[in-house]
Coordinates of C-alpha atoms in Angstrom, one line a residue:
Chain A
M17 CA -109.8 47.8 63.2
A18 CA -107.7 44.7 63.1
E19 CA -104.0 45.0 62.1
M20 CA -103.3 43.7 58.6
V21 CA -100.3 41.4 58.4
L22 CA -100.5 40.8 54.7
E23 CA -102.0 43.1 52.0
V24 CA -102.0 42.0 48.4
S25 CA -103.3 44.6 45.8
D26 CA -103.9 43.8 42.1
L27 CA -101.0 41.3 42.0
T28 CA -100.1 39.8 38.6
V29 CA -97.4 37.1 38.2
R30 CA -96.2 36.0 34.8
R31 CA -94.1 32.9 34.1
E32 CA -92.4 32.7 30.7
G33 CA -94.7 35.4 29.4
V34 CA -97.9 33.8 30.5
S35 CA -100.1 35.2 33.3
V36 CA -100.3 32.6 36.0
V37 CA -101.9 34.9 38.6
E38 CA -104.0 37.9 37.5
S39 CA -105.1 40.9 39.5
V40 CA -105.4 39.3 42.9
S41 CA -106.3 41.4 45.9
F42 CA -106.9 40.4 49.5
A43 CA -105.7 41.1 53.0
L44 CA -105.1 39.0 56.1
A45 CA -105.9 40.3 59.5
A46 CA -103.5 39.4 62.4
E47 CA -103.9 35.9 63.8
S48 CA -106.3 34.8 61.1
D49 CA -106.1 31.4 59.4
T50 CA -106.9 31.6 55.7
A51 CA -106.9 28.8 53.1
L52 CA -106.0 29.2 49.5
V53 CA -107.9 26.6 47.4
G54 CA -108.4 25.9 43.7
P55 CA -107.8 23.3 41.1
N56 CA -104.4 22.0 40.0
G57 CA -102.6 24.7 37.9
A58 CA -104.7 27.5 39.4
G59 CA -101.6 29.4 40.4
K60 CA -101.8 28.8 44.2
S61 CA -98.1 27.9 44.7
T62 CA -97.1 30.7 42.3
L63 CA -99.2 33.2 44.3
V64 CA -97.7 32.2 47.7
Q65 CA -94.2 32.2 46.2
A66 CA -94.7 35.7 44.8
I67 CA -96.0 36.9 48.2
L68 CA -92.8 35.5 49.9
G69 CA -90.6 37.1 47.2
I70 CA -89.4 33.7 45.9
L71 CA -90.8 34.5 42.5
P72 CA -90.8 38.1 41.1
H73 CA -94.1 39.8 40.4
Q74 CA -94.8 42.0 37.3
S75 CA -97.5 44.4 38.7
G76 CA -99.5 45.1 41.8
Q77 CA -98.3 45.4 45.4
V78 CA -97.6 43.2 48.3
R79 CA -97.2 44.6 51.8
V80 CA -96.0 42.5 54.7
L81 CA -96.4 44.0 58.1
G82 CA -96.9 47.3 56.4
R83 CA -93.7 47.2 54.4
P84 CA -93.7 46.8 50.6
L85 CA -92.2 43.8 48.9
G86 CA -89.8 44.8 46.1
P87 CA -90.6 43.5 42.6
K88 CA -87.6 41.0 42.9
G89 CA -88.7 39.9 46.4
Q90 CA -86.7 42.4 48.5
L91 CA -87.9 42.9 52.1
P92 CA -86.2 44.5 55.1
A93 CA -84.4 41.8 57.1
S94 CA -86.4 42.6 60.2
V95 CA -89.7 41.9 58.3
R96 CA -88.3 38.8 56.5
A97 CA -87.3 37.3 59.9
Q98 CA -91.0 37.3 60.9
L99 CA -92.0 35.2 57.9
A100 CA -91.9 31.5 57.8
Y101 CA -92.6 29.1 54.9
L102 CA -93.3 25.4 54.7
P103 CA -92.6 24.3 51.1
Q104 CA -94.6 21.6 49.4
S105 CA -91.7 19.4 48.2
F106 CA -89.1 19.7 51.0
S107 CA -88.6 16.0 51.4
V108 CA -87.4 15.5 47.8
R109 CA -84.1 17.3 48.3
N110 CA -83.2 16.6 51.9
R111 CA -80.5 14.0 51.4
C112 CA -78.2 16.1 53.5
P113 CA -76.3 14.7 56.5
L114 CA -78.0 17.2 58.9
S115 CA -79.5 16.5 62.3
V116 CA -82.9 17.7 63.2
A117 CA -81.5 20.1 65.9
D118 CA -79.0 21.6 63.4
F119 CA -81.7 22.1 60.9
V120 CA -84.1 23.8 63.3
G121 CA -81.1 26.0 64.3
L122 CA -81.0 27.3 60.7
G123 CA -84.5 28.7 61.3
W124 CA -83.1 30.8 64.1
D125 CA -80.1 32.2 62.2
P126 CA -80.4 35.4 60.2
P127 CA -79.0 35.0 56.7
G128 CA -75.6 36.5 55.8
L129 CA -72.0 36.2 56.9
Q130 CA -71.4 34.4 60.2
L131 CA -68.4 32.8 61.9
P132 CA -69.0 29.0 61.5
W133 CA -68.2 28.1 65.1
R134 CA -70.5 30.8 66.5
G135 CA -73.4 29.1 68.2
S136 CA -74.8 31.1 71.1
E137 CA -76.5 29.6 74.2
R138 CA -79.6 31.6 73.2
R139 CA -79.7 29.7 69.9
R140 CA -79.3 26.3 71.6
Q141 CA -82.0 27.2 74.0
A142 CA -84.4 28.4 71.3
V143 CA -83.8 25.1 69.4
R144 CA -84.5 23.0 72.5
Q145 CA -87.8 25.0 73.1
A146 CA -88.9 24.7 69.5
L147 CA -88.4 20.9 69.6
V148 CA -90.4 20.7 72.9
K149 CA -93.2 22.8 71.5
T150 CA -93.6 20.6 68.4
G151 CA -93.0 17.3 70.2
C152 CA -89.8 16.6 68.4
S153 CA -87.3 16.4 71.3
D154 CA -86.8 12.7 70.8
L155 CA -85.8 13.4 67.1
A156 CA -83.1 16.0 67.9
D157 CA -80.2 13.8 66.9
R158 CA -81.8 12.0 64.0
L159 CA -80.9 12.9 60.4
I160 CA -83.6 14.8 58.6
S161 CA -83.2 12.5 55.6
E162 CA -84.2 9.6 57.8
L163 CA -87.5 11.0 59.1
S164 CA -91.0 9.9 58.0
G165 CA -93.3 12.4 56.2
G166 CA -95.2 13.3 59.4
Q167 CA -92.0 13.8 61.4
T168 CA -90.6 16.0 58.6
K169 CA -93.7 18.2 58.8
R170 CA -93.4 18.6 62.6
V171 CA -89.7 19.4 62.3
L172 CA -90.5 22.0 59.7
L173 CA -92.9 23.5 62.2
A174 CA -90.1 23.5 64.7
F175 CA -88.0 25.4 62.1
C176 CA -90.8 28.0 62.0
V177 CA -91.4 28.3 65.8
V178 CA -87.7 28.6 66.7
R179 CA -88.0 32.4 66.4
P180 CA -91.1 34.6 66.9
R181 CA -92.9 34.9 63.6
R182 CA -96.0 36.8 62.5
L183 CA -96.9 35.2 59.2
L184 CA -96.7 31.5 58.4
V185 CA -97.2 30.4 54.8
L186 CA -97.8 26.7 54.1
D187 CA -97.9 25.1 50.6
E188 CA -99.9 21.9 50.7
A189 CA -98.7 20.9 54.2
Q190 CA -100.9 17.8 54.1
A191 CA -99.2 16.4 51.0
G192 CA -97.7 13.0 51.6
L193 CA -99.4 12.5 54.9
D194 CA -102.0 9.8 55.7
S195 CA -105.2 11.0 57.4
Q196 CA -104.0 10.3 60.9
A197 CA -100.7 12.1 60.4
A198 CA -102.6 15.0 58.7
E199 CA -105.0 15.2 61.7
Q200 CA -102.0 15.3 64.1
F201 CA -100.2 17.9 62.1
Y202 CA -103.3 20.2 61.9
G203 CA -103.9 19.8 65.6
L204 CA -100.3 20.9 66.3
L205 CA -100.6 23.8 63.9
F206 CA -103.9 24.9 65.5
D207 CA -102.3 24.9 69.0
L208 CA -99.2 26.7 67.8
R209 CA -101.2 29.3 65.9
R210 CA -103.0 30.2 69.2
S211 CA -99.9 30.1 71.4
E212 CA -97.6 31.9 69.0
G213 CA -100.1 34.4 67.6
W214 CA -99.4 33.3 64.0
T215 CA -101.3 34.6 61.0
I216 CA -101.6 31.7 58.6
L217 CA -102.0 31.4 54.8
Q218 CA -102.2 27.8 53.7
V219 CA -102.6 26.2 50.3
S220 CA -104.8 23.2 50.6
H221 CA -106.7 20.6 48.6
D222 CA -108.4 19.2 51.7
L223 CA -111.7 21.2 51.8
E224 CA -113.0 19.3 54.8
M225 CA -110.0 20.3 56.9
V226 CA -110.3 23.9 55.6
R227 CA -114.0 24.0 56.6
R228 CA -113.2 22.8 60.1
T229 CA -110.0 24.8 60.9
C230 CA -109.9 28.0 58.8
D231 CA -111.5 31.4 59.4
G232 CA -111.4 32.4 55.8
V233 CA -111.0 31.0 52.3
L234 CA -109.6 32.4 49.0
C235 CA -110.7 30.6 45.9
L236 CA -108.2 31.0 43.1
N237 CA -108.3 29.9 39.5
R238 CA -105.7 32.3 38.0
S239 CA -107.8 35.2 39.4
L240 CA -109.6 35.3 42.7
R241 CA -113.1 33.8 42.0
C242 CA -114.5 34.1 45.5
S243 CA -113.5 34.7 49.1
G244 CA -115.0 34.8 52.6
P245 CA -115.8 32.5 55.5
P246 CA -115.7 28.7 54.7
D247 CA -119.5 28.3 54.8
H248 CA -119.9 30.9 52.0
A249 CA -116.7 30.3 49.9
L250 CA -117.1 26.5 50.0
S251 CA -120.8 26.3 49.1
P252 CA -121.5 24.1 46.0
A253 CA -122.3 27.1 43.9
Q254 CA -119.0 28.8 44.7
L255 CA -117.0 25.7 44.3
E256 CA -118.5 25.2 40.8
R257 CA -117.3 28.7 39.9
V258 CA -113.7 27.8 40.9
Y259 CA -113.4 24.2 39.9
G260 CA -115.8 24.2 37.0
R261 CA -119.2 22.5 36.4
G262 CA -119.7 19.0 37.7
Y263 CA -117.2 19.4 40.5
V264 CA -117.5 16.7 43.2
P265 CA -115.5 17.4 46.3
Y266 CA -113.3 14.5 47.6
H267 CA -113.8 13.8 51.2
H268 CA -110.9 12.8 53.3
H269 CA -112.0 10.5 56.2
H270 CA -110.4 12.1 59.3
R271 CA -111.0 10.5 62.6
Chain B
M24 CA -38.1 8.8 35.7
N25 CA -37.0 5.1 36.2
D26 CA -39.3 2.4 37.1
G27 CA -39.5 1.4 40.8
V28 CA -38.1 4.5 42.5
A29 CA -37.6 4.2 46.3
L30 CA -39.9 6.3 48.4
G31 CA -37.1 8.2 50.1
E32 CA -35.5 9.1 46.8
L33 CA -38.8 10.2 45.5
L34 CA -39.6 12.5 48.4
A35 CA -36.3 14.2 47.9
L36 CA -37.2 15.3 44.4
P37 CA -38.3 18.9 44.2
F38 CA -41.0 18.2 41.6
M39 CA -42.4 15.4 43.7
Q40 CA -42.5 17.7 46.8
R41 CA -44.4 20.3 44.7
A42 CA -46.7 17.6 43.4
L43 CA -47.5 16.2 46.9
I44 CA -48.2 19.6 48.4
G45 CA -50.3 20.5 45.3
G46 CA -52.1 17.1 45.5
L47 CA -52.8 17.5 49.2
L48 CA -54.3 21.0 48.7
T49 CA -56.2 20.3 45.5
G50 CA -57.5 17.0 47.0
A51 CA -58.8 18.9 50.0
L52 CA -60.3 21.6 47.7
G53 CA -62.0 18.9 45.5
G54 CA -63.5 17.2 48.6
L55 CA -64.6 20.5 50.1
L56 CA -66.5 21.8 47.0
G57 CA -67.6 18.2 46.1
S58 CA -69.4 17.9 49.5
F59 CA -71.7 20.7 48.3
A60 CA -71.7 19.9 44.6
V61 CA -72.8 16.3 45.1
L62 CA -75.8 17.3 47.3
R63 CA -76.7 20.0 44.8
Q64 CA -76.6 17.3 42.0
L65 CA -73.8 19.1 40.2
S66 CA -71.6 16.0 39.8
F67 CA -72.2 15.8 36.0
F68 CA -71.6 19.5 35.7
S69 CA -68.1 19.1 37.1
D70 CA -67.5 16.3 34.7
A71 CA -68.5 18.6 31.8
L72 CA -66.2 21.3 33.1
G73 CA -63.3 18.9 33.3
H74 CA -63.7 17.7 29.7
S75 CA -64.1 21.2 28.4
A76 CA -60.9 22.3 30.1
L77 CA -59.0 20.6 27.3
L78 CA -60.4 23.2 25.0
G79 CA -59.2 26.0 27.3
I80 CA -55.7 24.4 27.4
T81 CA -55.7 24.2 23.6
L82 CA -56.7 27.8 23.3
G83 CA -53.7 28.7 25.5
I84 CA -51.3 26.7 23.4
L85 CA -52.6 28.1 20.1
L86 CA -52.3 31.7 21.5
G87 CA -48.8 30.9 22.8
L88 CA -49.8 31.8 26.4
N89 CA -49.4 29.9 29.7
P90 CA -52.3 27.3 29.5
T91 CA -53.0 27.5 33.2
L92 CA -53.6 31.3 33.1
V93 CA -55.9 30.9 30.0
L94 CA -57.7 27.9 31.5
I95 CA -59.0 29.7 34.6
P96 CA -60.9 32.5 32.8
F97 CA -62.0 30.0 30.1
A98 CA -63.4 27.6 32.7
V99 CA -65.2 30.3 34.6
L100 CA -66.8 31.7 31.4
F101 CA -67.6 28.2 30.2
A102 CA -69.2 27.3 33.5
L103 CA -71.4 30.5 33.5
V104 CA -72.5 30.0 29.9
V105 CA -73.3 26.3 30.4
S106 CA -75.2 26.9 33.7
R107 CA -77.3 29.6 31.9
L108 CA -77.9 27.1 29.1
V109 CA -79.0 24.4 31.5
E110 CA -81.4 26.8 33.3
R111 CA -83.0 27.9 30.0
S112 CA -83.1 24.8 27.9
A113 CA -86.0 22.4 27.8
L114 CA -83.6 19.5 27.2
P115 CA -82.7 17.1 30.1
T116 CA -79.6 18.4 31.9
D117 CA -77.6 15.2 31.5
A118 CA -78.2 15.1 27.7
L119 CA -77.3 18.8 27.3
L120 CA -74.1 18.4 29.3
N121 CA -73.2 15.3 27.3
I122 CA -73.4 17.3 24.1
V123 CA -71.4 20.2 25.5
Y124 CA -68.5 18.1 26.9
S125 CA -68.1 15.6 24.1
S126 CA -68.2 18.4 21.5
S127 CA -65.6 20.5 23.4
L128 CA -63.4 17.5 23.9
A129 CA -63.6 16.6 20.2
I130 CA -62.8 20.1 19.1
A131 CA -59.8 20.3 21.5
V132 CA -58.3 17.0 20.5
V133 CA -58.6 17.8 16.8
A134 CA -57.1 21.3 17.3
L135 CA -54.2 19.8 19.5
S136 CA -53.3 17.3 16.8
F137 CA -52.2 20.2 14.6
V138 CA -49.9 21.6 17.3
R139 CA -46.6 19.7 16.8
S140 CA -45.2 20.3 20.3
Y141 CA -48.3 18.8 21.9
K142 CA -48.7 15.7 19.8
G143 CA -47.0 13.6 22.5
G144 CA -48.6 15.5 25.4
I145 CA -52.2 14.7 25.0
H146 CA -51.9 11.6 27.2
Q147 CA -50.6 13.7 30.1
L148 CA -53.5 16.2 29.6
L149 CA -56.0 13.4 29.6
F150 CA -54.7 11.5 32.6
G151 CA -52.6 14.0 34.5
D152 CA -48.9 14.5 35.1
I153 CA -47.3 15.2 38.4
L154 CA -44.4 16.9 36.7
G155 CA -46.8 19.6 35.5
I156 CA -47.3 21.3 38.9
S157 CA -45.3 24.5 39.1
W158 CA -44.7 27.0 41.9
L159 CA -47.2 29.3 40.2
D160 CA -49.8 26.5 40.4
L161 CA -49.0 26.0 44.1
G162 CA -49.5 29.7 44.8
L163 CA -52.8 29.7 43.0
I164 CA -54.0 26.6 44.8
V165 CA -53.2 28.2 48.2
V166 CA -55.1 31.4 47.4
L167 CA -58.0 29.3 46.1
L168 CA -58.1 27.1 49.2
I169 CA -58.1 30.2 51.5
T170 CA -60.9 31.8 49.4
A171 CA -63.0 28.6 49.3
V172 CA -62.7 27.9 53.1
G173 CA -63.4 31.5 53.9
Y174 CA -66.4 31.8 51.6
L175 CA -68.0 28.5 52.5
G176 CA -67.2 28.8 56.2
L177 CA -68.6 32.3 56.6
T178 CA -71.8 31.5 54.6
R179 CA -72.1 28.0 55.9
R180 CA -75.6 28.3 57.1
D181 CA -76.9 30.0 53.9
Q182 CA -75.1 27.3 51.9
I183 CA -76.8 24.5 53.9
L184 CA -80.2 26.0 53.4
L185 CA -79.6 26.5 49.7
T186 CA -78.5 22.9 49.4
L187 CA -81.5 21.6 51.2
D188 CA -84.2 23.6 49.5
E189 CA -83.9 26.7 47.3
P190 CA -87.4 28.1 47.9
L191 CA -87.0 27.7 51.6
A192 CA -83.6 29.5 51.4
L193 CA -85.2 32.3 49.3
S194 CA -88.0 32.7 51.8
R195 CA -85.4 33.2 54.6
G196 CA -83.8 36.0 52.6
V197 CA -80.7 34.0 51.5
A198 CA -79.1 35.5 48.3
V199 CA -79.6 32.3 46.4
P200 CA -78.7 33.5 42.8
L201 CA -75.5 35.2 44.1
H202 CA -74.4 32.1 46.1
R203 CA -75.2 29.8 43.1
L204 CA -73.1 32.0 40.8
L205 CA -70.2 32.2 43.2
F206 CA -70.2 28.5 43.8
I207 CA -70.2 27.7 40.1
V208 CA -67.2 30.1 39.6
L209 CA -65.3 28.5 42.5
L210 CA -66.0 25.0 41.2
A211 CA -64.8 26.0 37.7
V212 CA -61.5 27.5 39.1
V213 CA -60.9 24.4 41.3
V214 CA -61.4 22.1 38.2
A215 CA -59.1 24.3 36.1
I216 CA -56.3 24.3 38.7
S217 CA -56.6 20.5 39.4
I218 CA -56.4 19.5 35.8
K219 CA -52.6 19.2 35.6
A220 CA -52.4 16.6 38.4
V221 CA -55.5 14.6 37.7
G222 CA -56.1 15.0 34.0
V223 CA -59.1 16.0 32.0
L224 CA -60.9 12.7 31.9
L225 CA -60.8 12.0 35.7
I226 CA -61.2 15.4 37.3
S227 CA -64.8 14.9 38.2
A228 CA -63.8 12.0 40.4
F229 CA -61.8 14.5 42.5
V230 CA -65.0 16.3 43.2
V231 CA -67.5 13.4 43.5
I232 CA -65.9 10.3 45.0
P233 CA -64.6 11.7 48.4
A234 CA -67.9 13.5 49.0
C235 CA -69.9 10.3 48.2
A236 CA -67.7 8.3 50.5
S237 CA -68.0 10.8 53.3
R238 CA -71.8 11.0 52.8
L239 CA -72.1 7.3 53.5
V240 CA -70.6 7.5 56.9
S241 CA -71.3 11.0 58.2
V242 CA -74.0 12.0 60.6
R243 CA -73.2 15.7 60.9
F244 CA -72.8 18.3 58.2
N245 CA -69.5 19.7 59.5
G246 CA -68.1 16.2 59.8
Y247 CA -69.3 15.4 56.3
V248 CA -67.5 18.4 54.8
A249 CA -64.4 17.9 56.8
L250 CA -64.2 14.2 56.0
A251 CA -64.8 14.8 52.3
A252 CA -61.9 17.3 52.3
G253 CA -59.7 15.0 54.4
L254 CA -60.3 12.0 52.2
G255 CA -59.7 14.0 49.1
A256 CA -56.3 15.2 50.4
I257 CA -55.2 11.8 51.7
C258 CA -56.2 9.9 48.5
A259 CA -54.4 12.5 46.3
V260 CA -51.2 12.1 48.3
L261 CA -51.3 8.3 48.3
G262 CA -52.2 8.3 44.6
L263 CA -49.3 10.6 43.7
L264 CA -46.9 8.5 45.7
L265 CA -48.1 5.4 43.8
S266 CA -47.8 7.3 40.6
G267 CA -44.3 8.5 41.3
S268 CA -43.1 5.1 42.6
L269 CA -44.3 3.0 39.7
N270 CA -44.1 5.7 37.0
L271 CA -47.9 5.5 36.3
P272 CA -50.1 8.3 35.2
S273 CA -51.1 10.4 38.3
G274 CA -54.8 10.8 37.6
P275 CA -55.8 7.2 37.5
C276 CA -53.6 6.4 40.6
V277 CA -55.4 9.1 42.6
V278 CA -58.8 7.9 41.5
L279 CA -57.9 4.3 42.4
M280 CA -57.1 5.5 45.9
Q281 CA -60.4 7.4 46.1
L282 CA -62.2 4.2 44.9
L283 CA -60.5 2.3 47.8
G284 CA -61.7 5.0 50.2
F285 CA -65.2 4.8 48.8
L286 CA -65.3 1.0 49.1
L287 CA -64.2 1.3 52.7
A288 CA -66.9 3.8 53.4
L289 CA -69.4 1.5 51.7
A290 CA -68.4 -1.4 54.0
L291 CA -68.6 0.9 57.1
A292 CA -71.9 2.6 56.3
P293 CA -75.1 1.8 58.1
R294 CA -77.3 -0.3 55.9
Q295 CA -80.2 2.2 55.7
R296 CA -77.9 4.8 54.2
L297 CA -77.1 2.6 51.2
A298 CA -80.7 2.7 50.0

């Protein structure tokens, strides 16, 4: 039986007294790539943020690498270090004078107290390798605030790959990218997933991309409406159950 | 003090020595905290803190206590209550802060006008007075500077992540609520301590202008923080010297020096960073 990297059982998340996610249960096997789809306001971002412990959950259970997530998002540091997250709106608040190499290094550091001048050779080497793996070596000295959308996403992947991870959670990684940049990003993600052995959970609106690249799909509209391989979960009948009657999927034109 | 005092004479005066040391340290403190506050969009928050400080001073006077010692707990409590209010309110943050600071300023000025001994002192409170810095203030500033450098230095990486993106920081296990709370408390104490030299109306400039000037010309985070602190310190010293030499209010003189520093940074900044 395949190892389960993430197990979610009967998870309910409320925000300001209203249930945004209700009784959601699923599990992700090691090295699988699963998409979380659903209409706007379906609770996709809330669900992934609750799984990562960014938002508290009210009932149910989340287990990451077999360890339970506390109701306020507590996880052992050794488990937390194996998670990585690509937020949806990162580019909005990045007007920080920080170079790409320095930013990627932050993905290597464990949180907590550290002497500010302490930067080991192992850290520098890890940053260099992460930049090479993601094709960002030429961006090392650039300010992150001066990168394009596509470059920012690649640098975020470098932030994830700088340390060995097991679970990668992406929240609408394709947001703000044109079709060519999205294609390049997903190509890189696909390669890294195979070489690094990542298990991926990604929120996406691009159903064509999901159909081509993911092993499994979770269809959410507050509760889980359907799940399974893309051919089954993205059939017209299932999509109507999630998005409502008269749903017409939008097709991105990827080359 | 007479008009047009020579620089040598001025530097020999004990109160001026205290003021310069105090200005150097509070300027550095303002720049240090400002470098984080500006990126976290807390500039207006520091302005509200400064304006409300007058209410804290008034409380101290009415209770017959040392205003500085009353002001520090008052500023911390005020900062915590206001930040909670901002988090919970549906009103736009700038509008809410405007209501808070103009109301507290109005209450403080009306209350002060009933205190006979302070009728002539409101101007100094509003615009700063270099004579006001005592040895007690200097001791507090040194302790505060050591605390701020130690805290921000040891948690530097967590602070940068938190400044960049809170959800990303939380996903990495950074104690975001705790750091946010500690930073607000630190900012409140710095504002409370710096009020005497800079005055209530201009204190936010201490936090905002050096950091903005540094942001325009910096390409590394460490350099940005160090330059903001350095600029804050240099501008405070030059402003206090100008104030002492020409018998002008100290707060506006310091802010004028900071403005000069900002204009210089604006001239030196690469064009794309001005957008």
